[in-house]
Coordinates of C-alpha atoms (C1' of nucleotides) in Angstrom, one line a residue:
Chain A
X1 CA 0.0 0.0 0.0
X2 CA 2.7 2.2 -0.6
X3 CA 1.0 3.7 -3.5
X4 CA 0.1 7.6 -3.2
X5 CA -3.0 7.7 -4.4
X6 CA -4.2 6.4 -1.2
X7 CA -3.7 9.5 0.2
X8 CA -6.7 11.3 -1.8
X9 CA -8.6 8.5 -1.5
X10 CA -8.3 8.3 2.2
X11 CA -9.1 12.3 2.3
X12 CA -12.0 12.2 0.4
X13 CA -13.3 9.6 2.1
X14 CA -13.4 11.7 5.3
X15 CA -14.8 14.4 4.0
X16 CA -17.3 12.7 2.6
X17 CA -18.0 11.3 6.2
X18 CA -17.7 14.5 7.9
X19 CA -20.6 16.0 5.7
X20 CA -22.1 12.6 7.8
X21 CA -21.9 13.2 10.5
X22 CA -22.7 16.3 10.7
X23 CA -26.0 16.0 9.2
X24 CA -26.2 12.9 11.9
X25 CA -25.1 14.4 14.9
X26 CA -24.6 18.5 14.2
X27 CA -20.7 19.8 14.1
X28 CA -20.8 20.2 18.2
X29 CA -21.4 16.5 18.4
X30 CA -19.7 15.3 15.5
X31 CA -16.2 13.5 17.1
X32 CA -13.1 12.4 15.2
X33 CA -14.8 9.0 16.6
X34 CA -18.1 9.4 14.7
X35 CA -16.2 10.5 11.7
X36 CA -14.1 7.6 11.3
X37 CA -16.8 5.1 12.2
X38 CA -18.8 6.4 9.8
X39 CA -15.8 6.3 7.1
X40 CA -15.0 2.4 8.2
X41 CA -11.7 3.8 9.6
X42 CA -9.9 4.3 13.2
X43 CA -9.7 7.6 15.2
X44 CA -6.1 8.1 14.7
X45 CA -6.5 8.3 10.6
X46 CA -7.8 12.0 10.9
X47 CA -4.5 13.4 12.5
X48 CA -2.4 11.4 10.2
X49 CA -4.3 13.0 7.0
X50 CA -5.3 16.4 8.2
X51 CA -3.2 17.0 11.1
X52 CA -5.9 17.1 13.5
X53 CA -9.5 17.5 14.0
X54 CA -9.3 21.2 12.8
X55 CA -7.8 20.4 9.8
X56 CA -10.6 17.6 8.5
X57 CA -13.1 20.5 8.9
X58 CA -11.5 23.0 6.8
X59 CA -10.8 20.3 4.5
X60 CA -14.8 19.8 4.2
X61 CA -15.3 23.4 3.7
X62 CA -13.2 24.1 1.4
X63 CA -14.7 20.6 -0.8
X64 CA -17.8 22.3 -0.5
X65 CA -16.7 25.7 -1.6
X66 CA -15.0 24.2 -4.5
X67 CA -18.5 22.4 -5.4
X68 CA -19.9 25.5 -5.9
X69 CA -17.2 27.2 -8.1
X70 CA -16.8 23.7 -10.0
X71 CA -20.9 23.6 -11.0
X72 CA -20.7 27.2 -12.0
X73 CA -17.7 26.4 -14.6
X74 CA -19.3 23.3 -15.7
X75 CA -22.7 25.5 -16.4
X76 CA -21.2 28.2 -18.1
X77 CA -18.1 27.2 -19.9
X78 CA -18.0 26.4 -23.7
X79 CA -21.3 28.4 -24.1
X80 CA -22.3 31.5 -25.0
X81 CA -24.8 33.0 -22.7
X82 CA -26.2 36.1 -22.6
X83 CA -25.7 38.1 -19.5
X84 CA -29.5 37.2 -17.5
X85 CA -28.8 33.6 -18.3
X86 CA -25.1 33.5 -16.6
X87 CA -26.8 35.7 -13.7
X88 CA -29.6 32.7 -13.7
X89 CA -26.2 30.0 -14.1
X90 CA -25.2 31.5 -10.8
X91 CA -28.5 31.5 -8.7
X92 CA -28.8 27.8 -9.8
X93 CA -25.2 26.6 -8.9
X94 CA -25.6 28.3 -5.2
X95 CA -28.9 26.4 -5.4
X96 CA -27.4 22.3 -6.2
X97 CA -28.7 19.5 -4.8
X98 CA -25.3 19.2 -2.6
X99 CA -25.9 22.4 -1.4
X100 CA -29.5 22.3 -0.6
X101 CA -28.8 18.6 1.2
X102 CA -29.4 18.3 5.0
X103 CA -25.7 17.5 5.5
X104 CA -24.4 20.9 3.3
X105 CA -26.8 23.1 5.0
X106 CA -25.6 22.1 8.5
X107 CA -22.5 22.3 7.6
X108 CA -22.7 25.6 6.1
X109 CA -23.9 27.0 9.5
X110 CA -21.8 25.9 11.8
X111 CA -19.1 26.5 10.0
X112 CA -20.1 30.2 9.7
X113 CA -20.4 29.9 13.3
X114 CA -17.4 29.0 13.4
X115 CA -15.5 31.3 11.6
X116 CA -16.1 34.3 13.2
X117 CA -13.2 32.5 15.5
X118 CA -11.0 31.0 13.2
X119 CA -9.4 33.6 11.2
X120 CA -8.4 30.0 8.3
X121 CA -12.3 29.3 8.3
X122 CA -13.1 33.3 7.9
X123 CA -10.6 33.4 5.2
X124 CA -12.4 30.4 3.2
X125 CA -15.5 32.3 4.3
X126 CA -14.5 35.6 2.8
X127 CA -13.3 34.6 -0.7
X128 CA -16.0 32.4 -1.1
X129 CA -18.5 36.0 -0.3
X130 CA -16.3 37.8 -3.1
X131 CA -16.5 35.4 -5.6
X132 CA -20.4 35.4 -5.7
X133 CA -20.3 39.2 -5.6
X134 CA -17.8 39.4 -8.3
X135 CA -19.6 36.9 -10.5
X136 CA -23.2 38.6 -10.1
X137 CA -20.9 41.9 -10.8
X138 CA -19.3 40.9 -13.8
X139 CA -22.6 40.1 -15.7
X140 CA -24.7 42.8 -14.5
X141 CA -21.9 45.5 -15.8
X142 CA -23.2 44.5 -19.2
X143 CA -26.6 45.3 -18.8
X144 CA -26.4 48.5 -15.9
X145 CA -24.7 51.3 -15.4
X146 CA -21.2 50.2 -13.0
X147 CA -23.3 52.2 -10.1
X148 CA -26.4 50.6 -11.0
X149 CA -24.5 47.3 -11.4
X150 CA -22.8 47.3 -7.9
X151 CA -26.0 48.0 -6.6
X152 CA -27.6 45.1 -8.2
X153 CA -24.8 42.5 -7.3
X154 CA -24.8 43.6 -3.8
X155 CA -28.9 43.2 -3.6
X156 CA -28.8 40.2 -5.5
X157 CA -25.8 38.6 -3.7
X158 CA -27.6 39.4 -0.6
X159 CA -31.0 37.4 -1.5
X160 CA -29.2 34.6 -2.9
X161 CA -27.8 33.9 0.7
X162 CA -30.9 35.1 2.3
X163 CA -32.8 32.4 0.6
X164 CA -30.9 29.9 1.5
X165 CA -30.4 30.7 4.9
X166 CA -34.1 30.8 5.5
X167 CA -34.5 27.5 3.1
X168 CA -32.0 26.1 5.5
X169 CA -33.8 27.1 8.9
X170 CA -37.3 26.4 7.4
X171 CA -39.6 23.3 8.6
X172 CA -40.3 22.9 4.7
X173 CA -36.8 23.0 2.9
X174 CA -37.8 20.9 0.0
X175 CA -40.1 23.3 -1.3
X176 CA -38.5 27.1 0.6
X177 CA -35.6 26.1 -2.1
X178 CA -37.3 25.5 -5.1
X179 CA -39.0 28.6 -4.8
X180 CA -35.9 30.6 -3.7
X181 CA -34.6 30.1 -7.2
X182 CA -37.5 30.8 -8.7
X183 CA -38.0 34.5 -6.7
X184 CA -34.1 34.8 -6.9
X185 CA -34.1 34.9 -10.5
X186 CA -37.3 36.8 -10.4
X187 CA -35.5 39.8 -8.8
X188 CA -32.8 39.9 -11.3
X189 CA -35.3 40.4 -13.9
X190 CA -36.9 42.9 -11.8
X191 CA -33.9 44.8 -11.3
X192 CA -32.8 44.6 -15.4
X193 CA -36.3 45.6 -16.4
X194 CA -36.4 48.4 -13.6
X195 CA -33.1 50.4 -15.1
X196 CA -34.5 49.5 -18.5
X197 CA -37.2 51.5 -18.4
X198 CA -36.3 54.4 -16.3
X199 CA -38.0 56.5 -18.5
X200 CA -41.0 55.4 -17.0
X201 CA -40.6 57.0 -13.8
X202 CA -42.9 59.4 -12.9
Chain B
X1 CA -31.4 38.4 49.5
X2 CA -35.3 36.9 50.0
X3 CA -36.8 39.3 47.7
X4 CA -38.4 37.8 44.5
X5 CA -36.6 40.5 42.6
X6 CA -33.3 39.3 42.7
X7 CA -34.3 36.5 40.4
X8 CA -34.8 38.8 37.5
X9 CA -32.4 41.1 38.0
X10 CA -29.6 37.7 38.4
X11 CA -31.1 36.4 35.2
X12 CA -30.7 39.5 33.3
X13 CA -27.4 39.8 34.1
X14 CA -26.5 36.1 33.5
X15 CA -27.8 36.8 30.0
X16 CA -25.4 39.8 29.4
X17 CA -22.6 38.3 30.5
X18 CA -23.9 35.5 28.0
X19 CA -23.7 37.5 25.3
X20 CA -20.0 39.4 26.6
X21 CA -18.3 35.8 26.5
X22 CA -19.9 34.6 23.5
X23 CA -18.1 37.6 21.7
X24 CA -15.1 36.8 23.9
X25 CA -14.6 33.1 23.5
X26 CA -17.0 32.0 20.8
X27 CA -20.1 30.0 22.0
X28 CA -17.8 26.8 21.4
X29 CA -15.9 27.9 24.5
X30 CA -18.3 29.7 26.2
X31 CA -18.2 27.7 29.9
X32 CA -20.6 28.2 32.8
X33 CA -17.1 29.7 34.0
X34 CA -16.1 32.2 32.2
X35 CA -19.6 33.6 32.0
X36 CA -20.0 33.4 35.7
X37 CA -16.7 35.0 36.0
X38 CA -17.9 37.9 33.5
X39 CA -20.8 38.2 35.4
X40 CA -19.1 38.3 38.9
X41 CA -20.6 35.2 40.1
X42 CA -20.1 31.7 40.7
X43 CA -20.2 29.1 38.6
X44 CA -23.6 27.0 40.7
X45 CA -25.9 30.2 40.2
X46 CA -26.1 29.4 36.1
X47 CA -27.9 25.7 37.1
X48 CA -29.6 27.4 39.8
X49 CA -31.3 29.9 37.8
X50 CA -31.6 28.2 34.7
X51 CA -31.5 25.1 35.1
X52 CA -28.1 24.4 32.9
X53 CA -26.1 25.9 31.0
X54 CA -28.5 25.2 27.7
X55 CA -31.1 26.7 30.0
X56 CA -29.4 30.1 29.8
X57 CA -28.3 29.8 26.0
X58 CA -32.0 29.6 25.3
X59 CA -33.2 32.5 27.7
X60 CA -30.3 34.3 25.9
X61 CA -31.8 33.7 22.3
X62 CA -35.5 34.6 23.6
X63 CA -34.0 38.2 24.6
X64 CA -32.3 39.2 21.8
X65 CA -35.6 38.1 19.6
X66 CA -37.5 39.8 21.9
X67 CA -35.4 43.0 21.7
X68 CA -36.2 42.4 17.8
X69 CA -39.8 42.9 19.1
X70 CA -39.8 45.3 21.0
X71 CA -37.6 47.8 19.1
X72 CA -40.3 47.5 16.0
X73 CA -43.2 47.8 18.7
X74 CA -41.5 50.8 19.7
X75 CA -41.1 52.3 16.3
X76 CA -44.3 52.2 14.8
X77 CA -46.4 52.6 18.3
X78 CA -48.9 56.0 18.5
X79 CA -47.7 56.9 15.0
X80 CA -49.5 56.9 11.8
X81 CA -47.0 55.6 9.9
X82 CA -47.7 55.0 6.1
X83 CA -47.2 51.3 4.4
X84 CA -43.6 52.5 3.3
X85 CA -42.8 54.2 6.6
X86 CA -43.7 51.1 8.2
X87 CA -41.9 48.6 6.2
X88 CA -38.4 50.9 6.7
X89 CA -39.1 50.4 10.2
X90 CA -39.1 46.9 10.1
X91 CA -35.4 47.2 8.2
X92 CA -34.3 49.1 11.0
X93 CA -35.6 47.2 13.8
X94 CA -33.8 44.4 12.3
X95 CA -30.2 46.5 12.3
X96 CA -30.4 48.4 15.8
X97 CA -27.3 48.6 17.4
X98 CA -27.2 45.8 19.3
X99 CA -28.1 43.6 16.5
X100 CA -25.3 44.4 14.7
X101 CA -23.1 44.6 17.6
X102 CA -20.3 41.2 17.7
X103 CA -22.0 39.4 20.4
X104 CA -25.3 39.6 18.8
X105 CA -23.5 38.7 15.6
X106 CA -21.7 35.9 17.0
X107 CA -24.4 34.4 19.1
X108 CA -26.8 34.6 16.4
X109 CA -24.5 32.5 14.1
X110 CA -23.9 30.1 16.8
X111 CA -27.8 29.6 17.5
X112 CA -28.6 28.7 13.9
X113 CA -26.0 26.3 13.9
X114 CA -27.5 24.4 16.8
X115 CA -30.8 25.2 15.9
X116 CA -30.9 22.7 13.2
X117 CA -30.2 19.7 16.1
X118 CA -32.0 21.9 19.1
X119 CA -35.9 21.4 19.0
X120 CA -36.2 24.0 21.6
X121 CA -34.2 26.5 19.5
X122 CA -35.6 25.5 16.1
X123 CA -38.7 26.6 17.2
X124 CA -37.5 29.7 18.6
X125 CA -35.6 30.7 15.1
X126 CA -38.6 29.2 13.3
X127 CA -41.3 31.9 15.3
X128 CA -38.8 34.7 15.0
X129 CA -39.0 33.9 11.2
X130 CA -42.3 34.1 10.5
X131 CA -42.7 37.1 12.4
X132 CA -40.4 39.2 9.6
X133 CA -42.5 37.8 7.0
X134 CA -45.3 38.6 8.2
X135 CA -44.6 42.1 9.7
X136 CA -43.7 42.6 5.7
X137 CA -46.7 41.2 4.1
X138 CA -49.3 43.0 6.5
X139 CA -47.5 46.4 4.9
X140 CA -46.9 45.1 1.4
X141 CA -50.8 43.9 0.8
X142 CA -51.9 47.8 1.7
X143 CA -49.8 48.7 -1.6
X144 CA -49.6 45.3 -4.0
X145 CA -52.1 42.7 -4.8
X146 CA -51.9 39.8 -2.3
X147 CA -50.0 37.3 -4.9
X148 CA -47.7 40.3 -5.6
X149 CA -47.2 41.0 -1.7
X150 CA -46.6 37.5 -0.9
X151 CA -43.4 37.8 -3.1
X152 CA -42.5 41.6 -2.5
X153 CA -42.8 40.2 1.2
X154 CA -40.7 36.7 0.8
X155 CA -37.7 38.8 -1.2
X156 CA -37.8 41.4 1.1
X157 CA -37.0 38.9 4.2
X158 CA -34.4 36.9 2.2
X159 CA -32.6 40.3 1.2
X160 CA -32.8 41.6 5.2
X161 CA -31.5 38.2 6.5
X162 CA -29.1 37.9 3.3
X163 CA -27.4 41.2 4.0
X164 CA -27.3 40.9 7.7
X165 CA -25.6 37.7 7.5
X166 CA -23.1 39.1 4.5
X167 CA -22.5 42.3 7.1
X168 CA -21.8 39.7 9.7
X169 CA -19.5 37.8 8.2
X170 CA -17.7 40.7 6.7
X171 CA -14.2 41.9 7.3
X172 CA -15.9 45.6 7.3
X173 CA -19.1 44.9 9.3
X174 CA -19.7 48.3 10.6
X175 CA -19.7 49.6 7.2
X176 CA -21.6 47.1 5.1
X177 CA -24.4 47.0 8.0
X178 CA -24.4 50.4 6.7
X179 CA -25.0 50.0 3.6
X180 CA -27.6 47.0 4.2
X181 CA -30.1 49.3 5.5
X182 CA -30.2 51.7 2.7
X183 CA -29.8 48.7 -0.3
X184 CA -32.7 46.9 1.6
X185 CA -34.4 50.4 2.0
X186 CA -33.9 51.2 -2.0
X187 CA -35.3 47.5 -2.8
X188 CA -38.4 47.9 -0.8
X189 CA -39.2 51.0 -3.4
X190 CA -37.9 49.4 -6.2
X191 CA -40.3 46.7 -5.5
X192 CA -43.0 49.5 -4.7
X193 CA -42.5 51.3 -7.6
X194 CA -42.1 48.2 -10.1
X195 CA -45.7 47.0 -9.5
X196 CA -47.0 50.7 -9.4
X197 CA -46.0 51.1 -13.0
X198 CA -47.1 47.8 -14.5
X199 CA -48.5 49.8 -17.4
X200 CA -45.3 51.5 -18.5
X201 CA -43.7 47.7 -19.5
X202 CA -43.1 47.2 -23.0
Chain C
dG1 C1' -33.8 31.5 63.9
dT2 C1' -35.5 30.5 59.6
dT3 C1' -35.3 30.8 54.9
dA4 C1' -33.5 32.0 50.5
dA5 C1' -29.4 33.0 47.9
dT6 C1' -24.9 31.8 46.6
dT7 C1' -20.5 29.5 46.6
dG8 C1' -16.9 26.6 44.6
dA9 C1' -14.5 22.1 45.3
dT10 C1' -15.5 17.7 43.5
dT11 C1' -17.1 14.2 40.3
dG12 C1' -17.6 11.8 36.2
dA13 C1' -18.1 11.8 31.4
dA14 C1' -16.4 13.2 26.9
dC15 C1' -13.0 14.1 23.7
dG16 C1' -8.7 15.2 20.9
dA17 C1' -4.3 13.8 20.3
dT18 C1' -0.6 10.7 20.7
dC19 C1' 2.3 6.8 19.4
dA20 C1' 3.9 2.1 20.0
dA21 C1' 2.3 -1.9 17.7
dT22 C1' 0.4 -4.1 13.7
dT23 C1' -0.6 -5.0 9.0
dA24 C1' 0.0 -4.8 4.2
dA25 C1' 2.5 -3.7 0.0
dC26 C1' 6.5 -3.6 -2.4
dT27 C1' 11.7 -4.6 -3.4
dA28 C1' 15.9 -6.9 -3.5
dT29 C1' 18.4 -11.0 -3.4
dA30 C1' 19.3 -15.8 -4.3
Chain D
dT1 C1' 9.5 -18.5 -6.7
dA2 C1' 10.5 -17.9 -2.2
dT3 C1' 12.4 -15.2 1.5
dA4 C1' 13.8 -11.5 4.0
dG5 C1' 13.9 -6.6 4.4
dT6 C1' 12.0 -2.0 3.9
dT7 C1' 8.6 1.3 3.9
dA8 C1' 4.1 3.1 4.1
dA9 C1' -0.6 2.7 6.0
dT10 C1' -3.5 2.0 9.8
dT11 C1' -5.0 0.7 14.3
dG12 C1' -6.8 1.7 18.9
dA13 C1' -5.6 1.8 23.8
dT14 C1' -4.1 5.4 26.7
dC15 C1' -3.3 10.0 28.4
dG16 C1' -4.3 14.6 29.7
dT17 C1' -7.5 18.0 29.5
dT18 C1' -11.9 20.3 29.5
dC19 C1' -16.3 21.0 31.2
dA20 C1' -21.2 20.6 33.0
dA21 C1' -23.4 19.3 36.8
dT22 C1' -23.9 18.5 41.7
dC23 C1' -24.5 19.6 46.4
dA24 C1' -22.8 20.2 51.1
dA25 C1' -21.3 24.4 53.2
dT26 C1' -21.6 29.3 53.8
dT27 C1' -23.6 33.8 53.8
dA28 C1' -26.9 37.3 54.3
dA29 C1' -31.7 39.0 54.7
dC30 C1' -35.7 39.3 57.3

DNA sequence: GTTAATTGATTGAACGATCAATTAACTATA
DNA sequence: TATAGTTAATTGATCGTTCAATCAATTAAC
């Protein structure tokens, strides 16, 4: 077994049990015990891969964060979109079915929890903020003014997550998600067809 | 020390220095000590008055929602405040100063995490939810039709929640809670205006 | 003197990390 | 091919620490 591959492997593995066990038994309760039951593994695996406890976790996040970057390439790449349908590529990849699963919403919060105490998970937390801005950003700036634009990224990045959080927390998920996209993308139209027609005003 | 009185006044207290030493430590390592300490007592009085330890994390949630409350109560009592009025109101209560203040912040993030294994607290966070929505629908349907409030009413949570959490998280908090109010403000008539000008569409 | 309020040392459980021991894979040599 | 030797992977019992809860003892009010 000497072969390095194992290495990834074994990682993946663990994350993939840590998103587990923390839909199982919350991130409080999850233990480096839990974890490697549920991965088929012993305790002592974890600090040999990751350094420690700590180190799985931020692992996990960053898989997760990656997921959401890796959809949204996949979505828009090799096509060419017009500005509202990338803006509607990015409500949908914040929106996956890993991302709106039991064990990624958990997660998700207690790993914002989290962060405000750990400057590594803040940092994760932080670019991962940027880039959503910066994609909604980049696409609006060709269909506003770079005011209007900045405006509209910041609103919309803020809805996006706002959803979600209350999709999250909601007694209903199933359906609080679906229709999250749906309103999501329903603002962005509201906000391209508002500058659009300013003429209208009164 | 027999007078009744003492047992508010203690609890009151308890709950402050909650919130101190959640901004200090982190819920994570928020102990019945280092609260007790904060709050100049011992360590026996946190069981005493509250049972346990997740006695007093729950009293502490119930405060700052009621605070939520009372602020908006506050706002819009003996006035006669028109629909718009009303619904900036409800923006503000939901970015007072002690909302946006670290502990708030912090303990806020740590109760949603736990909320999702917490019973107790899920139905806290689940009330405290509604509550926005519907505070925002009862305003919305005196200027939309009802399907059209529904939605103004549903965006205009997710974008309130969505921007407090960004603000939160945020390496400039103080000034993007700033900025939250008046984006969330500027939505509210951007949603106001859109359906008041249905006509001028193309 | 009675009752309520408060203390804080003690207890026991939980947990992360460690590391000596074990197993498995591969390599070199005959 | 067989055997011994080397290295990497994995185990899990043990250790030290942390922490919530308990409760007998103490203090202070009336």
């Amino acid at each position: 077994m000497a072969r390095p591959v194992m290495k990834e492997v074994r990682q993946q593995e663990l994350i993939e049990a840590t998103l587990i066990s923390v839909e199982r038994y919350g991130l409080q309760h999850s233990t480096i015990n839990t974890i490697s039951a549920i991965a088929g593994m012993s305790s002592g695996i974890i600090s040999h891969y990751f350094g420690g406890k700590q180190g799985l976790i931020e692992a996990t996040l960053r898989y997760l964060i990656d997921q959401i970057k890796q959809v949204l390439l996949a979505k828009i790449s090799d096509k060419s979109l017009s500005a509202q349908d990338r803006l509607f590529m990015i409500v949908e990849a914040n929106f996956t079915e890993l991302q709106r699963s039991n064990a990624a919403t958990k997660t998700w919060l207690s790993f914002w929890s989290q962060a405000m105490h750990d400057p590594g998970l803040a940092r994760l937390q932080h670019i991962n903020n940027r880039r959503l801005y910066s994609n909604l950003l980049y696409s609006f700036k060709q269909l506003l003014t770079d005011v209007e634009a900045v405006n509209a990224a910041k609103q919309t990045a803020a809805i996006i997550d706002g959803f979600w959080l209350r999709s999250a927390l909601s007694s209903t998920p199933e359906a609080d998600f679906k229709q999250a996209q749906t309103l999501s993308k329903a603002f962005i139209n509201t906000v391209i067809t508002q500058y659009g027609e300013k003429k209208c005003h009164h």
